[in-house]
CSV table of C-alpha atoms in Angstrom, one decimal:
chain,number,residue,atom,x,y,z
A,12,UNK,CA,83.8,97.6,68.3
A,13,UNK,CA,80.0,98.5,68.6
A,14,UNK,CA,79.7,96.4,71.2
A,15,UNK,CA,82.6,97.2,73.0
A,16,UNK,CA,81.2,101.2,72.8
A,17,UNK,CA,78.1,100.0,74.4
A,18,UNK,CA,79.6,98.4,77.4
A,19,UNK,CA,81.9,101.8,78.0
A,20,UNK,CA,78.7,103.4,77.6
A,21,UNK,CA,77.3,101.5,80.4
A,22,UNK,CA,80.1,101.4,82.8
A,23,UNK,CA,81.2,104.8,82.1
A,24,UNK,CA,78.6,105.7,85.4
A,25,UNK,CA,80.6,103.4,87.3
A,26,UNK,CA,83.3,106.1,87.6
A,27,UNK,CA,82.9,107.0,91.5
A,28,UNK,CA,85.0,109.3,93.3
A,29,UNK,CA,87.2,107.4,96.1
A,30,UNK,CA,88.3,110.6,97.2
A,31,UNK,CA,90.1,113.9,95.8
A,32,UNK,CA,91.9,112.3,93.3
A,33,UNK,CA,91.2,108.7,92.8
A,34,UNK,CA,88.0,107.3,90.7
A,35,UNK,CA,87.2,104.2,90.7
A,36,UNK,CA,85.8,101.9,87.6
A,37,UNK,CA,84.5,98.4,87.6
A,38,UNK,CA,85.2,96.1,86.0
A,39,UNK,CA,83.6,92.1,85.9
A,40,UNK,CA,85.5,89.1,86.3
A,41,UNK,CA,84.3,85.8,83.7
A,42,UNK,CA,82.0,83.9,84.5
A,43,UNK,CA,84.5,81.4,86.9
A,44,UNK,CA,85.2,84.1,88.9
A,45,UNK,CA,88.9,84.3,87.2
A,46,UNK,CA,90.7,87.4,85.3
A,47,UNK,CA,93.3,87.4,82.3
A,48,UNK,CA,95.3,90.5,80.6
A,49,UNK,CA,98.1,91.8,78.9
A,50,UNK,CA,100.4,94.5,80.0
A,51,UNK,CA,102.5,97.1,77.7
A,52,UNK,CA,104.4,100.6,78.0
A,53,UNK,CA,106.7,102.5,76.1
A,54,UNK,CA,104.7,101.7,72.5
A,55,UNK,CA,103.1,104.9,70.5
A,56,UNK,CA,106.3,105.0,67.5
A,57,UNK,CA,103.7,104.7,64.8
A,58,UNK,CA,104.8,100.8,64.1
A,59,UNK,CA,108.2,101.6,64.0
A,60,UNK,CA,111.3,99.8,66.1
A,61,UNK,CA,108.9,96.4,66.2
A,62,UNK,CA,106.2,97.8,67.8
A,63,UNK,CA,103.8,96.3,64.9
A,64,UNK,CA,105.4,93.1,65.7
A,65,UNK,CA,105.1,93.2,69.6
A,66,UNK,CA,100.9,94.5,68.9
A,67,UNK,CA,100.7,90.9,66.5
A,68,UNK,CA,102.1,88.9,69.4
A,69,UNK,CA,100.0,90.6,71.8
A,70,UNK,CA,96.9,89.7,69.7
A,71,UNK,CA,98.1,86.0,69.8
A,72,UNK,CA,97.9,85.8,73.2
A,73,UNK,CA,95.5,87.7,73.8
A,74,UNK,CA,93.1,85.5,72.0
A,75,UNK,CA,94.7,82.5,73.9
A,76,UNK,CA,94.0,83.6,77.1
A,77,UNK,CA,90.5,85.7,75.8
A,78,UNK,CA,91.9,88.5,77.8
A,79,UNK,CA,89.4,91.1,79.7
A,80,UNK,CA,91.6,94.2,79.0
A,81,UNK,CA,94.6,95.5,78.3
A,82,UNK,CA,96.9,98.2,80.4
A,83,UNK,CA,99.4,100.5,78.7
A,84,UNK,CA,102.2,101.8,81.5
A,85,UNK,CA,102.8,105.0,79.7
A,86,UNK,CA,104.6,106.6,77.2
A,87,UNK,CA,102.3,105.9,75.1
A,88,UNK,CA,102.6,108.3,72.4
A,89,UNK,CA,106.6,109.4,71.1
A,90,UNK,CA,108.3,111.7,71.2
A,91,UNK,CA,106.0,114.6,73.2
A,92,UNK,CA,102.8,113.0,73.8
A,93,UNK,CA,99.6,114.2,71.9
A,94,UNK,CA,99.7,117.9,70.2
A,95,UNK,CA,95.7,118.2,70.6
A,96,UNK,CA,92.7,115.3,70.1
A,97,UNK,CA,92.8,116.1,66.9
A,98,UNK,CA,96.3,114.7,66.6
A,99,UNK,CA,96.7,111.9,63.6
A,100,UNK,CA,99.4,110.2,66.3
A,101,UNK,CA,96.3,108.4,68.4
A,102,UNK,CA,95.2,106.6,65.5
A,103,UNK,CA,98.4,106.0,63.6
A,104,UNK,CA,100.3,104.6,67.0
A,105,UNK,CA,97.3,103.2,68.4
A,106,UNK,CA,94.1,102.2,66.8
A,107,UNK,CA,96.1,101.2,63.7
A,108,UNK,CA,98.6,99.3,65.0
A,109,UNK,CA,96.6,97.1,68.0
A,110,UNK,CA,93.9,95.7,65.4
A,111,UNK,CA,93.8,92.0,66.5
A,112,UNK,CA,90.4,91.0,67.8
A,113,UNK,CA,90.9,89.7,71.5
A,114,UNK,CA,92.8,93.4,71.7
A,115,UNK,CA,89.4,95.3,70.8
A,116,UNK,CA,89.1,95.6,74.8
A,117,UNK,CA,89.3,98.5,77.3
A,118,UNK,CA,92.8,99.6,77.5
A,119,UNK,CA,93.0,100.9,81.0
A,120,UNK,CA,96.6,103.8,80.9
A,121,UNK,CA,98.4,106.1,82.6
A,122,UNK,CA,100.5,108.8,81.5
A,123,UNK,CA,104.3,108.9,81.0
A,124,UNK,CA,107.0,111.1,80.6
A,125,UNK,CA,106.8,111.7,77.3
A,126,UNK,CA,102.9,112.1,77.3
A,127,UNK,CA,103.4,114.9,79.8
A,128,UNK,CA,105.9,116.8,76.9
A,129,UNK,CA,102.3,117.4,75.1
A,130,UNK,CA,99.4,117.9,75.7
A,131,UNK,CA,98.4,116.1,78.8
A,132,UNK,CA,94.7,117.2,78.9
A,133,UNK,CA,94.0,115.5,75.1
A,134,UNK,CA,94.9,112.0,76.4
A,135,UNK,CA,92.6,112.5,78.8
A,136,UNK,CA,89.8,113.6,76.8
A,137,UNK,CA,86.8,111.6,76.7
A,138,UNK,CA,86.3,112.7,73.4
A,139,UNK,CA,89.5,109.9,72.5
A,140,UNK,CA,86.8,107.7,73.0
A,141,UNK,CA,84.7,108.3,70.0
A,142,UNK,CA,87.6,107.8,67.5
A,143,UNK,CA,88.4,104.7,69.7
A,144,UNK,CA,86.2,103.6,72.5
A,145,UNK,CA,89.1,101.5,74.1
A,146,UNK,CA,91.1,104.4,75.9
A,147,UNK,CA,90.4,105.1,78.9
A,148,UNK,CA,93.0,107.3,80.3
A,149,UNK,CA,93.3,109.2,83.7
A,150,UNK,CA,95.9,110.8,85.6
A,151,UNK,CA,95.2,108.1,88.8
A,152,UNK,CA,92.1,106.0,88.9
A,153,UNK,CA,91.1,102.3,90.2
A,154,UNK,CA,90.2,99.6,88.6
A,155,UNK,CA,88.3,97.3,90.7
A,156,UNK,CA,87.4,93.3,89.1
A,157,UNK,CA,86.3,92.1,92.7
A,158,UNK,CA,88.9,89.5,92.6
A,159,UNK,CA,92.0,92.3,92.1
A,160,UNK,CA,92.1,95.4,92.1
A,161,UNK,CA,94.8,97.9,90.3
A,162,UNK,CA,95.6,101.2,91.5
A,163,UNK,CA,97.0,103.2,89.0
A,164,UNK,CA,99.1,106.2,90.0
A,165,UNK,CA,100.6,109.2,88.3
A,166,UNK,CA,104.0,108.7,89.1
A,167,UNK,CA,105.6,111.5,86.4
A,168,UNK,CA,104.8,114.1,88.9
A,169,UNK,CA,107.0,112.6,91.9
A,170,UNK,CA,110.1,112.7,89.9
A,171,UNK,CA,112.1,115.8,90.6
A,172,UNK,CA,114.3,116.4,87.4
A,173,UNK,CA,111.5,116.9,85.2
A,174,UNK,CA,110.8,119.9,87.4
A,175,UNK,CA,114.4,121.1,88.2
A,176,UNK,CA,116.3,120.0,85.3
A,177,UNK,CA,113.9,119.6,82.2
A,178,UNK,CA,116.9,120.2,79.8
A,179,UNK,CA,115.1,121.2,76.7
A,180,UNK,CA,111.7,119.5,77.2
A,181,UNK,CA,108.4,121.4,77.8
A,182,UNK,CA,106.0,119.6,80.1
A,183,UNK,CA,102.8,120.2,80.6
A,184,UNK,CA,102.0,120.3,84.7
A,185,UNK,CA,98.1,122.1,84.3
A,186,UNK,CA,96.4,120.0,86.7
A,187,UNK,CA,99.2,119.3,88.9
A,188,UNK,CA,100.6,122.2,90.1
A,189,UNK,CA,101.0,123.3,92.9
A,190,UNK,CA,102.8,120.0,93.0
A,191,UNK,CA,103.6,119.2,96.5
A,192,UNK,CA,99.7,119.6,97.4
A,193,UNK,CA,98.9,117.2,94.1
A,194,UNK,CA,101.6,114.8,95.2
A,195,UNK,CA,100.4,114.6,98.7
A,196,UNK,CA,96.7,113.8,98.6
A,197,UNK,CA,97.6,111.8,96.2
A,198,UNK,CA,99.3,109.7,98.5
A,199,UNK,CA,96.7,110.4,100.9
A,200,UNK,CA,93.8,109.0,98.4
A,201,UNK,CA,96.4,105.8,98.0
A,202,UNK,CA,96.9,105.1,101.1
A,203,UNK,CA,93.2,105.4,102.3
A,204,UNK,CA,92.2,103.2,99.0
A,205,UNK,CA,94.5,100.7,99.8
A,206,UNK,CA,93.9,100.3,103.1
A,207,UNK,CA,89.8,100.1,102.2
A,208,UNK,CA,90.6,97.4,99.7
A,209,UNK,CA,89.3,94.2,100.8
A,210,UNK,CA,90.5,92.8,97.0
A,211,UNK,CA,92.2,89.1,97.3
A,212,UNK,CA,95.0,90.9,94.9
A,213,UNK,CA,96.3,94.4,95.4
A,214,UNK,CA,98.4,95.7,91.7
A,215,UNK,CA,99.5,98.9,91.7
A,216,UNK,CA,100.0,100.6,88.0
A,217,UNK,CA,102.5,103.5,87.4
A,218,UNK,CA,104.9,104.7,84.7
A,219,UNK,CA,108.2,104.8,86.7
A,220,UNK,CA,109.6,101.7,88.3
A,221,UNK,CA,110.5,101.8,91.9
A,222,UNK,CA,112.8,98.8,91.1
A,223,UNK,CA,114.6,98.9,87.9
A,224,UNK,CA,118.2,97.3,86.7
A,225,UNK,CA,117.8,98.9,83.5
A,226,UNK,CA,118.3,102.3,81.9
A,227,UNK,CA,117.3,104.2,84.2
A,228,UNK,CA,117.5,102.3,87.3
A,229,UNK,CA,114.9,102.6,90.6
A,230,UNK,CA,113.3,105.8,90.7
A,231,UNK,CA,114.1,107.4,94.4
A,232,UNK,CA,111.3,109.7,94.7
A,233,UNK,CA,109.4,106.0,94.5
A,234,UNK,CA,111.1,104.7,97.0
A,235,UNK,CA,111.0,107.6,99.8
A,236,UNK,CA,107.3,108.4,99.2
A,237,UNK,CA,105.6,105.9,97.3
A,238,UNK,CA,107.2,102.3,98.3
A,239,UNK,CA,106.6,102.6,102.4
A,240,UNK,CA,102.4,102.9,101.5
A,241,UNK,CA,102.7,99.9,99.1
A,242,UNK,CA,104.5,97.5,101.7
A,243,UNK,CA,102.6,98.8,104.5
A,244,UNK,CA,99.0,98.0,102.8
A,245,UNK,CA,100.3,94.2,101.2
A,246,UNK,CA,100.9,95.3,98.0
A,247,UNK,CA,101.4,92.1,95.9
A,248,UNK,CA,102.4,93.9,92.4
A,249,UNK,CA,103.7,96.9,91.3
A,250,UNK,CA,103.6,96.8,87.4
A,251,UNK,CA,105.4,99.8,85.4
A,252,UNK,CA,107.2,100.8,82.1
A,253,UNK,CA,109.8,103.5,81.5
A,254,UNK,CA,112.9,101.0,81.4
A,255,UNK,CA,112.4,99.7,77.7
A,256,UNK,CA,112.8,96.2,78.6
A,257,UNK,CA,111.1,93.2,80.3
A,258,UNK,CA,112.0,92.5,84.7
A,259,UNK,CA,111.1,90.5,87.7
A,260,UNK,CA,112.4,91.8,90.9
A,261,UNK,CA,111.2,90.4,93.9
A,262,UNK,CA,111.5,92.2,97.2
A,263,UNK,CA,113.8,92.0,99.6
A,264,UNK,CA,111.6,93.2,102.5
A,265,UNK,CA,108.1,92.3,101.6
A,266,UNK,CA,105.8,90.3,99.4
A,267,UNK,CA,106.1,93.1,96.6
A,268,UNK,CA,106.9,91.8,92.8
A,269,UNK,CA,108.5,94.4,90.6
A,270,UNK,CA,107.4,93.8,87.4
A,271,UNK,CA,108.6,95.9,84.4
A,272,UNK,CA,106.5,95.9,80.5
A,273,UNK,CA,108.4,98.8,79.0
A,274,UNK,CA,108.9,97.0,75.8
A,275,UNK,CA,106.3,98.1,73.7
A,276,UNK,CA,108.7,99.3,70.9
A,277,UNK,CA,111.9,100.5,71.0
A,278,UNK,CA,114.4,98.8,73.2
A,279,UNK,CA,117.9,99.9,74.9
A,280,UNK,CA,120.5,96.6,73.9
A,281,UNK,CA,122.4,95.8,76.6
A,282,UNK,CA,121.1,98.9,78.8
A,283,UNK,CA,121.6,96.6,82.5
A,284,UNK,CA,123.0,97.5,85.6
A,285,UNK,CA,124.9,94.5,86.9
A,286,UNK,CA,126.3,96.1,90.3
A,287,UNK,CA,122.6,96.3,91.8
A,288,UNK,CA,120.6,93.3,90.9
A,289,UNK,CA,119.6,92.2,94.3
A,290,UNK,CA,116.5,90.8,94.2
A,291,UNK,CA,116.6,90.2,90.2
A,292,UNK,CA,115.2,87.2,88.8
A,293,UNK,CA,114.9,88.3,85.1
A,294,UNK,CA,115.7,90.6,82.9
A,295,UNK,CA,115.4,91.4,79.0
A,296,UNK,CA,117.0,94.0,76.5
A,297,UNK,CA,114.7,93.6,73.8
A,298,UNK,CA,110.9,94.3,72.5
A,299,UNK,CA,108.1,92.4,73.9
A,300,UNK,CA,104.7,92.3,76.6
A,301,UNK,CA,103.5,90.5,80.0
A,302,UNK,CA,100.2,88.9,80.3
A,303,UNK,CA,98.5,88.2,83.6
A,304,UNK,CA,96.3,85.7,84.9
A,305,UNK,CA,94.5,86.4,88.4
A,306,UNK,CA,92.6,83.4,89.9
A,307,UNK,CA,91.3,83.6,93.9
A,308,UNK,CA,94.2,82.3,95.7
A,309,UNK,CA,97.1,82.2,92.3
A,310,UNK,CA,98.4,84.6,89.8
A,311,UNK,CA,100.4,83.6,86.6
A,312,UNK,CA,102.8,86.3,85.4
A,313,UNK,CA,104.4,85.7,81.4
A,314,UNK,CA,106.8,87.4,79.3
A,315,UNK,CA,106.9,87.0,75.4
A,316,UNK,CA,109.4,88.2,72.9
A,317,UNK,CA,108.5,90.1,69.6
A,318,UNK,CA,108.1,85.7,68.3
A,319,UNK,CA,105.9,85.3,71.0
A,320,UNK,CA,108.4,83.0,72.9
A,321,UNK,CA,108.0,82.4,76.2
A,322,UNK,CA,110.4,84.1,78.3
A,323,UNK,CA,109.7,84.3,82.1
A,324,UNK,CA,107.0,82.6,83.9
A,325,UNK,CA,106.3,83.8,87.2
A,326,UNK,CA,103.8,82.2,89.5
A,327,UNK,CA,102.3,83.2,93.1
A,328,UNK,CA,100.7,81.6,95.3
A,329,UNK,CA,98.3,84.0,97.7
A,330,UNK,CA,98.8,81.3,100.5
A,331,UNK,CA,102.3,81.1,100.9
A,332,UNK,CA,103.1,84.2,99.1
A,333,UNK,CA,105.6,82.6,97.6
A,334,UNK,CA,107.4,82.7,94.4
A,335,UNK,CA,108.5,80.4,91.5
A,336,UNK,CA,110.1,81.5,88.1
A,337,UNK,CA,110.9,79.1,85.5
């Protein structure tokens, strides 16, 4: 852990404003020029509903693959986000629970839905870092490894019935309102980023899925505003949670892979929409993670179970963008 505070200490400069809204952090490749990780969302339940079990596997294969960091899709702390930095929930659900070794890496998040029923500013806090100098959380930032790099976008904010119809929930929009200007540079900041990018992989992070079978299905809002910028600058992955399940969609009208890790604890059995799974090549109703591997010209996409079994192996090839699941 002391060495992992020193390196944040050092790269912590490296945070450079793209534009309004976008920072950007570097991160380095190994030594071969190659780039492993592990991907989960929808964990912070204090161990509970196998989320201890899912963090054991994660170590596992994290040490396997001596990943280089870890990203969290959101919702990462149940039921309404952090009360204040001071709140016992960041430690119990988090530094507690992910104690493996090859896990003692930056773990690069984004906010959820639920994180945005508390206290949104906390998360963010810098201060996080001294009780755990893993989490490194903004609202939208980029994470560039020379070989990929991941664009991770705020997507709460797009999605209108947390705005019109939040039932009983309180969220917290400081920092985002008015929310039509936040939403639209945004976009703007995206769409100039990924259009600058001159990365051999282009991932875009978020919390809501654009494409989703599951629970709560593709998020519209995504797909009018978000989804035209992605396929218009090559996108190759979007990468989200929300569903609490494990997906592969592929695209119907571009190279994009839709590629869900919302399994981080609990899980909706049997939660699947089977009228609208065009473009689905696998899907799973229980707990578990994704790794990534990123070489120059191939990427390796895995799925595990709370056993660590193998689930869903997805392959790409930069060449023939082209697709193989086993």
């Amino acid at each position: 852990m002391a060495g992992l505070g020193v390196w944040l200490g050092l790269i912590s400069v490296c945070f450079l404003k793209v534009s309004g809204l976008l920072q950007r952090l570097e991160h380095p490749v190994k030594a071969d020029g190659s780039l492993s990780l592990v991907v989960i969302g929808d964990w912070g339940r204090k161990g509970t509903y196998n989320q201890s079990e899912v963090a054991a596997q994660m170590g596992r294969v994290g040490a396997k693959l001596n990943i280089d960091f870890v990203i969290s899709t959101g919702d990462n702390f149940y039921d309404d986000g952090l009360s204040g930095i001071d709140d016992p929930a960041f430690e119990v659900s988090f530094s507690k629970i992910y104690t493996a070794k090859s896990l003692q890496k930056p773990w690069y998040s984004v906010l959820g839905n639920h994180d945005y029923r508390g206290d949104v500013e906390a998360q963010l806090n810098t201060i996080l870092q001294k009780i755990d100098p893993r989490w490194i959380c903004q609202r939208s930032f980029i994470v560039d490894t020379e070989i990929a790099e991941f664009f991770f976008v705020d997507t709460t904010p797009f999605v209108d019935k947390y705005f019109l119809k939040p039932k009983d929930h309180n969220y917290d929009w400081i920092g985002v309102l008015p929310r039509d200007r936040y939403l639209s540079n945004l976009l703007k900041d995206l769409e100039i980023a990924l259009k600058d990018s001159t990365a051999n992989w282009k991932i875009v992070v978020g919390h809501h899925p654009v494409r989703s079978i599951g629970h709560h299905g593709d998020t519209q809002e995504l797909i009018r505003h978000l989804l035209p910028i992605l396929e218009a600058n090559d996108v190759d992955m979007y990468i989200n949670g929300h569903d609490h399940c494990l997906e592969h969609i592929i695209s119907t009208s571009s190279q994009i892979q839709f590629l869900t890790s919302g399994g981080g604890s609990k899980a909706w059995k049997g939660d699947i929409d089977k009228n609208r799974i065009d473009g689905a090549k696998f899907y799973y109703d229980g707990q578990g993670f994704m790794s990534v591997e990123i070489e120059e010209s191939n990427a390796k996409v895995v799925y595990y179970d709370i056993f660590g079994k193998v689930l869903h192996v997805v392959n790409l090839s930069k060449g023939l963008r082209s697709v193989y699941a086993t």
